[in-house]
Coordinates of C-alpha atoms and ligand atoms in Angstrom, one line a residue:
M12 CA -0.6 25.4 8.5
A13 CA 2.0 28.2 8.6
G14 CA 2.7 28.5 12.3
F15 CA 1.7 25.7 14.7
P16 CA 1.3 25.3 18.5
S17 CA 4.4 24.1 20.4
E18 CA 2.2 22.3 23.0
V19 CA -0.6 19.9 22.3
D20 CA -2.5 17.1 23.9
V21 CA -1.9 14.6 21.1
A22 CA 0.7 14.8 18.3
V23 CA 0.3 12.5 15.3
I24 CA 3.5 11.7 13.3
G25 CA 2.6 11.3 9.6
A26 CA -0.4 12.4 7.5
G27 CA -0.9 9.2 5.5
A28 CA -4.1 7.1 5.8
A29 CA -3.3 6.1 9.4
G30 CA -2.5 9.7 10.5
I31 CA -5.6 11.1 8.8
G32 CA -7.7 8.4 10.5
A33 CA -6.3 9.2 13.9
A34 CA -6.7 13.0 13.4
R35 CA -10.3 12.7 12.3
R36 CA -11.1 10.5 15.3
L37 CA -9.4 12.9 17.7
G38 CA -11.0 15.8 16.1
K39 CA -14.5 14.5 17.0
V40 CA -13.6 15.3 20.7
G41 CA -13.7 19.0 20.9
S42 CA -11.7 19.3 24.1
V43 CA -8.5 17.7 22.8
S44 CA -5.8 19.7 21.0
V45 CA -4.2 17.8 18.1
L46 CA -1.3 18.4 15.7
V47 CA -0.3 16.2 12.8
L48 CA 3.4 16.5 11.8
E49 CA 4.1 15.5 8.2
A50 CA 7.5 15.3 6.5
R51 CA 6.2 15.8 2.9
D52 CA 4.7 18.9 1.3
R53 CA 1.4 17.0 0.9
V54 CA -0.9 14.7 2.8
G55 CA -1.8 11.1 1.9
G56 CA 1.6 9.4 2.1
R57 CA 1.4 6.2 0.0
V58 CA -2.0 7.2 -1.3
H59 CA -1.4 9.9 -4.0
T60 CA -3.4 10.9 -7.0
I61 CA -1.8 12.8 -9.9
E62 CA -3.2 13.9 -13.3
P63 CA -0.3 13.7 -15.8
A64 CA -2.7 13.7 -18.8
G65 CA -5.9 15.3 -17.5
F66 CA -7.3 12.3 -15.7
P67 CA -6.6 10.9 -12.3
C68 CA -3.9 8.2 -11.8
D69 CA -3.2 6.7 -8.4
R70 CA 0.6 6.5 -7.8
G71 CA 0.0 4.3 -4.7
A72 CA -3.3 2.8 -3.4
E73 CA -6.0 2.6 -6.0
W74 CA -8.4 -0.2 -4.8
L75 CA -10.7 -0.2 -1.9
H76 CA -9.9 -3.8 -1.0
S77 CA -12.4 -5.8 0.9
A78 CA -14.7 -3.0 -0.1
D79 CA -17.8 -4.5 1.6
R80 CA -15.9 -4.3 5.0
N81 CA -13.9 -1.3 4.2
P82 CA -14.9 1.8 6.4
L83 CA -13.7 4.1 3.6
S84 CA -16.4 2.8 1.2
P85 CA -19.3 4.5 3.0
I86 CA -17.2 7.5 3.8
A87 CA -16.3 8.0 0.1
Q88 CA -20.0 7.6 -0.9
G89 CA -21.1 10.0 1.8
L90 CA -18.7 12.6 0.4
G91 CA -20.0 12.2 -3.1
F92 CA -17.1 10.3 -4.6
S93 CA -18.2 8.0 -7.5
V94 CA -17.5 4.4 -6.3
H95 CA -16.9 2.0 -9.2
R96 CA -18.0 -1.5 -8.3
R97 CA -17.0 -3.4 -11.5
P98 CA -14.8 -6.3 -10.2
P99 CA -11.2 -6.3 -11.5
E100 CA -10.4 -9.2 -13.8
W101 CA -7.3 -10.4 -12.0
T102 CA -8.2 -14.1 -12.4
T103 CA -9.0 -14.1 -16.1
R104 CA -6.0 -12.2 -17.5
L105 CA -4.0 -15.1 -18.9
R106 CA -6.4 -15.5 -21.9
R107 CA -5.3 -12.0 -23.0
S108 CA -1.7 -12.8 -22.4
G109 CA -1.1 -15.4 -25.1
E110 CA -2.5 -18.4 -23.1
T111 CA -5.5 -20.6 -23.9
V112 CA -8.7 -20.6 -21.7
E113 CA -7.7 -24.2 -20.6
A114 CA -4.3 -23.0 -19.5
E115 CA -5.9 -20.2 -17.6
A116 CA -8.1 -22.7 -15.8
D117 CA -5.0 -24.7 -14.9
W118 CA -3.4 -21.6 -13.5
I119 CA -6.5 -20.8 -11.4
A120 CA -6.6 -24.4 -10.1
T121 CA -2.9 -24.1 -9.2
R122 CA -3.6 -20.8 -7.3
E123 CA -6.5 -22.5 -5.4
A124 CA -4.3 -25.4 -4.5
Q125 CA -1.7 -23.0 -3.2
A126 CA -4.3 -21.2 -1.1
R127 CA -5.3 -24.5 0.5
A128 CA -1.7 -25.5 1.1
R129 CA -1.1 -22.1 2.7
R130 CA -4.1 -22.4 5.1
K131 CA -2.9 -26.0 6.1
A132 CA 0.7 -24.9 6.6
A133 CA -0.4 -21.9 8.7
A134 CA -2.2 -24.2 11.2
E135 CA 1.1 -26.1 11.8
A136 CA 3.4 -25.1 14.8
G137 CA 6.2 -23.4 13.0
D138 CA 6.2 -20.7 10.3
R139 CA 7.8 -20.9 6.9
A140 CA 8.1 -19.1 3.6
L141 CA 5.4 -19.3 1.0
A142 CA 8.0 -20.6 -1.4
S143 CA 8.3 -23.9 0.6
L144 CA 4.8 -24.8 -0.6
V145 CA 5.5 -24.5 -4.3
E146 CA 6.0 -27.7 -6.2
P147 CA 9.6 -27.8 -7.7
G148 CA 9.5 -27.4 -11.5
G149 CA 5.8 -26.5 -11.6
R150 CA 4.5 -24.9 -14.8
W151 CA 3.3 -21.7 -13.1
N152 CA 6.1 -21.2 -10.6
E153 CA 7.5 -18.0 -12.2
L154 CA 4.0 -16.5 -12.4
L155 CA 3.3 -17.5 -8.8
D156 CA 6.5 -15.5 -7.9
A157 CA 5.5 -12.6 -10.0
T158 CA 2.0 -12.4 -8.5
S159 CA 3.5 -12.6 -5.0
S160 CA 5.7 -9.6 -5.9
W161 CA 2.6 -7.7 -6.9
G162 CA 0.5 -8.7 -3.9
N163 CA 3.2 -8.8 -1.2
G164 CA 5.8 -6.6 -2.8
A165 CA 8.2 -9.5 -2.4
E166 CA 8.8 -12.9 -3.9
L167 CA 7.6 -16.1 -2.2
D168 CA 10.9 -16.9 -0.5
R169 CA 10.6 -13.7 1.6
V170 CA 7.0 -14.0 2.8
S171 CA 5.7 -15.6 6.1
V172 CA 2.9 -18.2 5.5
K173 CA 1.3 -17.4 8.9
D174 CA 1.1 -13.7 8.2
Y175 CA -0.1 -14.1 4.7
V176 CA -3.2 -16.2 5.7
R177 CA -4.1 -13.6 8.4
Y178 CA -5.1 -11.1 5.7
E179 CA -8.9 -11.0 5.3
D180 CA -9.7 -10.6 1.7
S181 CA -13.5 -10.5 1.1
G182 CA -12.9 -10.7 -2.6
V183 CA -14.8 -7.4 -3.2
N184 CA -12.6 -4.6 -4.7
W185 CA -13.9 -1.2 -5.7
R186 CA -12.3 2.0 -7.1
L187 CA -12.9 5.7 -7.0
R188 CA -13.2 7.5 -10.3
E189 CA -11.7 10.6 -8.8
G190 CA -8.7 8.7 -7.3
Y191 CA -8.1 7.2 -3.9
G192 CA -5.6 10.0 -3.1
R193 CA -8.3 12.6 -3.6
L194 CA -10.4 11.0 -0.9
F195 CA -7.6 11.4 1.6
E196 CA -7.0 15.0 0.6
T197 CA -10.6 15.6 1.3
L198 CA -10.5 13.9 4.6
A199 CA -7.5 15.8 5.7
K200 CA -8.9 19.2 4.7
E201 CA -10.2 20.2 8.1
Q202 CA -7.3 18.6 10.0
P203 CA -4.5 20.5 11.7
V204 CA -1.6 19.2 9.6
A205 CA 1.9 20.9 9.6
L206 CA 3.5 20.0 6.3
E207 CA 7.3 19.8 5.7
T208 CA 7.7 19.1 9.4
A209 CA 9.7 15.9 9.6
V210 CA 10.1 14.5 13.2
S211 CA 13.6 13.2 13.9
R212 CA 13.4 12.3 17.6
V213 CA 10.8 11.3 20.1
D214 CA 12.1 12.1 23.6
H215 CA 9.8 10.3 26.1
R216 CA 12.0 10.6 29.2
G217 CA 10.1 13.4 30.9
Q218 CA 6.5 13.9 31.9
V219 CA 5.6 15.4 28.6
I220 CA 6.9 13.9 25.3
C221 CA 9.2 16.2 23.3
L222 CA 9.3 15.9 19.5
E223 CA 12.3 17.3 17.6
T224 CA 11.0 18.5 14.3
A225 CA 12.4 20.3 11.2
R226 CA 10.5 23.3 12.5
G227 CA 11.4 23.3 16.2
T228 CA 10.3 21.3 19.2
V229 CA 6.7 20.3 20.0
T230 CA 5.6 18.9 23.3
A231 CA 2.6 16.5 23.7
E232 CA 0.9 14.4 26.4
R233 CA 0.4 11.6 23.9
V234 CA 2.0 10.7 20.6
I235 CA 0.7 8.5 17.8
V236 CA 3.4 7.2 15.5
T237 CA 2.2 6.3 12.0
V238 CA 5.4 6.3 10.0
P239 CA 6.3 3.3 7.7
T240 CA 8.3 0.4 9.3
S241 CA 11.3 1.4 7.1
I242 CA 11.5 4.8 8.9
I243 CA 11.6 3.1 12.4
A244 CA 13.9 0.2 11.4
G245 CA 16.2 2.7 9.5
D246 CA 16.5 4.9 12.6
V247 CA 15.2 7.9 10.6
L248 CA 12.8 8.5 13.6
R249 CA 14.7 7.8 16.8
F250 CA 13.3 7.3 20.3
D251 CA 14.9 8.4 23.5
P252 CA 15.1 6.1 25.5
P253 CA 15.5 3.8 22.5
L254 CA 12.7 1.2 21.8
P255 CA 14.7 -1.8 20.5
E256 CA 11.6 -4.0 20.5
K257 CA 9.9 -1.6 18.1
V258 CA 13.0 -1.5 15.8
V259 CA 13.2 -5.3 15.8
A260 CA 9.5 -5.7 15.1
A261 CA 9.7 -3.1 12.3
G262 CA 12.7 -5.0 10.9
G263 CA 10.6 -8.2 10.8
L264 CA 8.0 -6.3 8.7
P265 CA 10.0 -4.8 5.8
L266 CA 8.3 -2.8 3.0
G267 CA 8.2 -4.7 -0.2
V268 CA 8.6 -2.9 -3.5
D269 CA 5.8 -2.2 -6.0
D270 CA 5.8 0.5 -8.6
K271 CA 3.6 1.8 -11.4
L272 CA 4.3 3.2 -14.8
F273 CA 1.6 5.1 -16.5
I274 CA 1.6 5.2 -20.3
S275 CA -0.7 6.8 -22.8
L276 CA -2.5 4.6 -25.3
S277 CA -4.0 6.0 -28.4
G278 CA -6.7 3.8 -29.8
Q279 CA -7.3 0.3 -28.5
L280 CA -5.1 -2.8 -27.9
P281 CA -6.4 -5.4 -30.4
G282 CA -9.0 -7.6 -28.8
V283 CA -8.7 -6.1 -25.3
E284 CA -11.7 -4.5 -23.8
R285 CA -11.6 -1.5 -21.5
D286 CA -10.5 -2.0 -17.9
A287 CA -9.1 -5.5 -18.7
Y288 CA -5.9 -6.9 -17.3
L289 CA -3.0 -8.8 -18.9
V290 CA 0.4 -10.0 -17.9
G291 CA 3.5 -9.5 -20.1
S292 CA 4.8 -13.0 -19.7
T293 CA 3.5 -16.1 -18.0
T294 CA 6.9 -17.7 -17.9
S295 CA 9.1 -15.1 -16.2
R296 CA 9.0 -13.6 -12.7
E297 CA 10.3 -10.4 -14.2
T298 CA 7.1 -9.2 -15.9
M299 CA 4.5 -6.5 -15.5
S300 CA 0.8 -6.6 -15.0
Y301 CA -1.1 -4.3 -17.4
Q302 CA -4.4 -2.5 -16.6
V303 CA -5.6 -1.4 -20.0
R304 CA -7.8 1.7 -20.5
P305 CA -8.8 2.1 -16.8
F306 CA -12.3 3.8 -16.7
D307 CA -11.9 3.7 -20.5
R308 CA -9.2 6.4 -20.3
P309 CA -6.5 6.5 -23.0
A310 CA -3.9 4.9 -20.8
I311 CA -2.3 1.7 -19.5
C312 CA -1.2 1.3 -15.9
C313 CA 1.8 -1.1 -15.7
F314 CA 2.4 -2.6 -12.2
F315 CA 5.6 -4.5 -11.2
G316 CA 7.2 -5.6 -7.9
G317 CA 9.8 -7.3 -5.9
R318 CA 13.6 -7.4 -6.3
W319 CA 13.3 -6.7 -10.0
A320 CA 11.2 -3.6 -9.4
A321 CA 13.9 -2.4 -7.0
A322 CA 16.5 -2.8 -9.8
L323 CA 14.2 -1.2 -12.4
E324 CA 13.7 1.9 -10.2
R325 CA 17.4 2.5 -10.7
E326 CA 16.9 2.5 -14.5
G327 CA 14.2 5.2 -14.1
E328 CA 11.2 5.8 -16.3
A329 CA 13.0 5.3 -19.6
G330 CA 14.1 1.8 -18.5
M331 CA 10.6 0.9 -17.2
F332 CA 9.0 2.1 -20.5
S333 CA 11.5 0.3 -22.6
F334 CA 10.6 -2.9 -20.8
A335 CA 6.8 -2.4 -20.9
A336 CA 7.0 -1.5 -24.6
G337 CA 9.0 -4.7 -25.3
E338 CA 6.4 -6.9 -23.5
L339 CA 3.4 -5.2 -25.3
A340 CA 5.2 -5.5 -28.6
R341 CA 5.7 -9.2 -28.1
L342 CA 2.0 -9.7 -27.4
F343 CA 0.4 -7.2 -29.9
G344 CA 3.1 -6.7 -32.6
N345 CA 5.7 -4.0 -33.1
D346 CA 3.2 -1.4 -34.4
I347 CA 1.9 -1.0 -30.9
R348 CA 5.0 1.1 -30.1
R349 CA 3.5 3.9 -32.2
Q350 CA 0.4 4.0 -29.9
I351 CA 2.2 4.3 -26.5
A352 CA 4.3 6.9 -24.7
P353 CA 5.4 7.3 -21.0
L354 CA 3.3 9.6 -18.8
A355 CA 4.5 9.1 -15.2
S356 CA 6.2 6.5 -13.0
T357 CA 6.8 5.8 -9.3
A358 CA 10.0 4.9 -7.4
W359 CA 8.6 4.1 -3.9
L360 CA 11.8 2.4 -2.7
H361 CA 13.7 5.6 -3.4
D362 CA 11.1 7.8 -1.8
P363 CA 12.8 9.1 1.3
W364 CA 9.6 9.1 3.4
A365 CA 8.3 5.7 2.3
R366 CA 11.4 3.6 1.4
G367 CA 9.2 0.9 0.0
S368 CA 5.5 0.2 -0.9
Y369 CA 3.8 -2.0 1.7
S370 CA 4.8 -4.3 4.5
Y371 CA 5.1 -8.1 4.5
A372 CA 6.3 -10.3 7.3
L373 CA 9.4 -12.3 7.0
P374 CA 9.0 -16.0 7.9
G375 CA 8.8 -16.3 11.7
H376 CA 7.7 -12.7 12.1
A377 CA 3.9 -12.8 11.8
D378 CA 3.5 -11.8 15.4
D379 CA 5.7 -8.7 14.9
R380 CA 2.5 -6.8 13.8
A381 CA 1.1 -7.1 17.3
L382 CA 4.5 -6.2 18.9
L383 CA 4.8 -3.1 16.7
A384 CA 1.2 -2.0 17.4
G385 CA 1.5 -2.2 21.2
P386 CA 1.5 1.1 23.1
V387 CA 4.5 2.2 25.3
D388 CA 3.7 3.4 28.8
D389 CA 0.1 4.2 27.6
R390 CA 1.6 7.4 26.1
L391 CA 3.2 6.4 22.8
F392 CA 0.8 4.7 20.4
F393 CA 1.6 3.0 17.1
A394 CA -0.5 2.9 13.9
G395 CA 0.0 2.4 10.2
E396 CA -0.7 -0.4 7.7
A397 CA 2.0 -2.7 9.2
C398 CA 0.2 -2.6 12.6
S399 CA -3.0 -4.0 11.2
P400 CA -3.6 -7.7 12.2
N401 CA -5.9 -8.5 9.2
F402 CA -5.8 -5.6 6.7
F403 CA -2.1 -4.9 6.6
S404 CA -0.5 -3.5 3.4
T405 CA -3.7 -1.5 2.6
A406 CA -5.0 2.1 3.0
H407 CA -8.1 1.1 4.9
G408 CA -6.1 -1.2 7.2
A409 CA -3.9 1.8 7.9
Y410 CA -6.9 4.1 8.5
M411 CA -8.5 1.6 10.9
T412 CA -5.3 1.4 13.0
G413 CA -5.2 5.2 13.1
V414 CA -8.7 5.3 14.5
A415 CA -7.9 2.6 17.0
A416 CA -4.7 4.4 18.2
A417 CA -6.7 7.6 18.6
E418 CA -9.3 5.8 20.7
A419 CA -6.5 4.3 22.9
A420 CA -4.9 7.7 23.3
L421 CA -8.2 9.3 24.3
A422 CA -8.9 6.5 26.8
S423 CA -5.4 7.0 28.3
L424 CA -6.2 10.7 28.8
A425 CA -9.5 9.7 30.4
L426 CA -11.4 11.5 27.6
P427 CA -14.6 10.1 26.2
I428 CA -14.1 7.8 23.3
E429 CA -17.8 8.0 22.2
A430 CA -17.9 9.7 18.8
Ligands
FAD529 C1 2.2 1.1 -5.7 C2 1.3 0.9 -4.6 C3 0.0 0.4 -4.8 C4 -0.8 0.2 -3.7 N1 -2.1 -0.3 -4.0 C5 -3.0 -0.3 -3.0 C6 -4.4 -0.5 -3.2 O1 -4.8 -0.7 -4.4 N2 -5.2 -0.6 -2.1 C7 -4.8 -0.4 -0.9 O2 -5.6 -0.4 0.1 N3 -3.5 -0.1 -0.6 C8 -2.6 -0.1 -1.6 N4 -1.3 0.3 -1.3 C9 -0.8 0.4 0.1 C10 -1.3 1.7 0.8 O3 -1.0 2.8 -0.1 C11 -0.6 1.8 2.1 O4 -0.7 0.6 2.8 C12 -1.1 2.9 3.0 O5 -1.4 4.0 2.2 C13 -0.2 3.2 4.1 O6 -0.7 4.2 5.0 P1 0.1 4.6 6.3 O7 -0.6 5.7 6.9 O8 0.3 3.4 7.1 O9 1.6 5.0 5.8 P2 2.0 6.2 4.8 O10 1.0 6.4 3.8 O11 3.4 6.0 4.4 O12 1.9 7.5 5.8 C14 3.0 7.8 6.7 C15 3.3 9.3 6.6 O13 4.3 9.6 7.5 C16 5.2 10.5 6.8 N5 6.5 10.4 7.5 C17 7.5 9.5 7.4 N6 8.5 9.7 8.2 C18 8.2 10.9 8.9 C19 8.8 11.6 9.9 N7 10.1 11.2 10.3 N8 8.2 12.7 10.3 C20 7.0 13.1 9.9 N9 6.3 12.4 8.9 C21 6.9 11.3 8.4 C22 5.2 10.1 5.4 O14 5.6 11.1 4.5 C23 3.7 9.7 5.2 O15 3.0 10.7 4.7 C24 -0.4 0.5 -2.4 C25 0.8 1.1 -2.2 C26 1.7 1.3 -3.3 C27 3.0 1.9 -3.0

């Protein structure tokens, strides 16, 4: 969008999954004018597909989690995307990582015991960290921490038990052959998005709300804020009058760190079938998860998270590749080094418009999601993955909060919310 209106009914800040969900919902009501203000030069936010070697790689979200309850599953199918239903082999990856099948069964039993302990602890009065439920000296403690850093973006000592158990995982996970990012690009195509238009201030003192943007001032009757918690807690987007309760809630829901390194793979990894998963080490929390030949493509997607990922981001792609090559060489022998080369990598913590990967709640902060999501004066609405009570940290959770915020904004304008 080259030029854009300086006055609209509803302005949406951010064109990620939540912003696109909000815009699509608002767009169904013909009589309401809408503008989406996006800081980047692209839509999608933390969902972004690239093609560094002629096939799609998702830098951010890849999986349609809880796919049987995920509203994006039927939308993707309806748009002709190829939905891949083969379940990921996250539970059986230890047998390809140097462990026996018996050891793998022990690991799975440990995880199930943790899940039970988490549900029990969540029913107690106070909140605590997931780490408090881990048996000291347990055989799998390092791996439990590593898997927490992949799932939550943070190690067990950082994550609230109460929040963790509120996530509704149906256990069904699908993928799009074309890439999740391509779906959001398609969904955003008809939407009024102004790119490279960062919003720095939301002035809600007067009768209309004034947004200070990189391309001038925009006024709106209603505003839907969908930026990551890091942007609110870090005061990158300021409110006037200030909204200290939002800043505190955003601070209780920091973004964890998860990154990906894509490497090319010529030939096969010995004994590893396509689309299989492995872990680099089962005894260190500083290890990567490897998705080998996704969709049978000549690549490996390496995934890593937590404090260590934050440190590895500073070392850049060369440091990430050197680590991954070392882990793969330990598992498959040194010759493997001749089969692999770096293709692309992410650094979500250092991305100025994300500043992290996805939100988790600090112990004692599970209810911050509801505080963050609450509207202000029925004029300012909040959406984004961190606002989701049950699908936080996901693209579909973000999308659903965007739709809900749009419906609340329409209701406040006394406009029909029927689609
Ligand atoms: C490595 C990784 C793997 C992931 N894997 C999965 C997965 O497999 N499945 C899944 O469902 N989810 C996954 N996620 C999480 C998912 O990507 C996010 O939860 C979701 O995309 C967040 O959407 P959002 O709209 O809330 O936020 P964002 O996508 O961050 O959108 C917010 C938008 O606001 C913009 N913005 C920020 N500040 C401003 C400003 N001041 N003015 C204007 N615009 C601004 C940003 O540029 C961005 O486009 C993954 C994320 C990462 C990083």
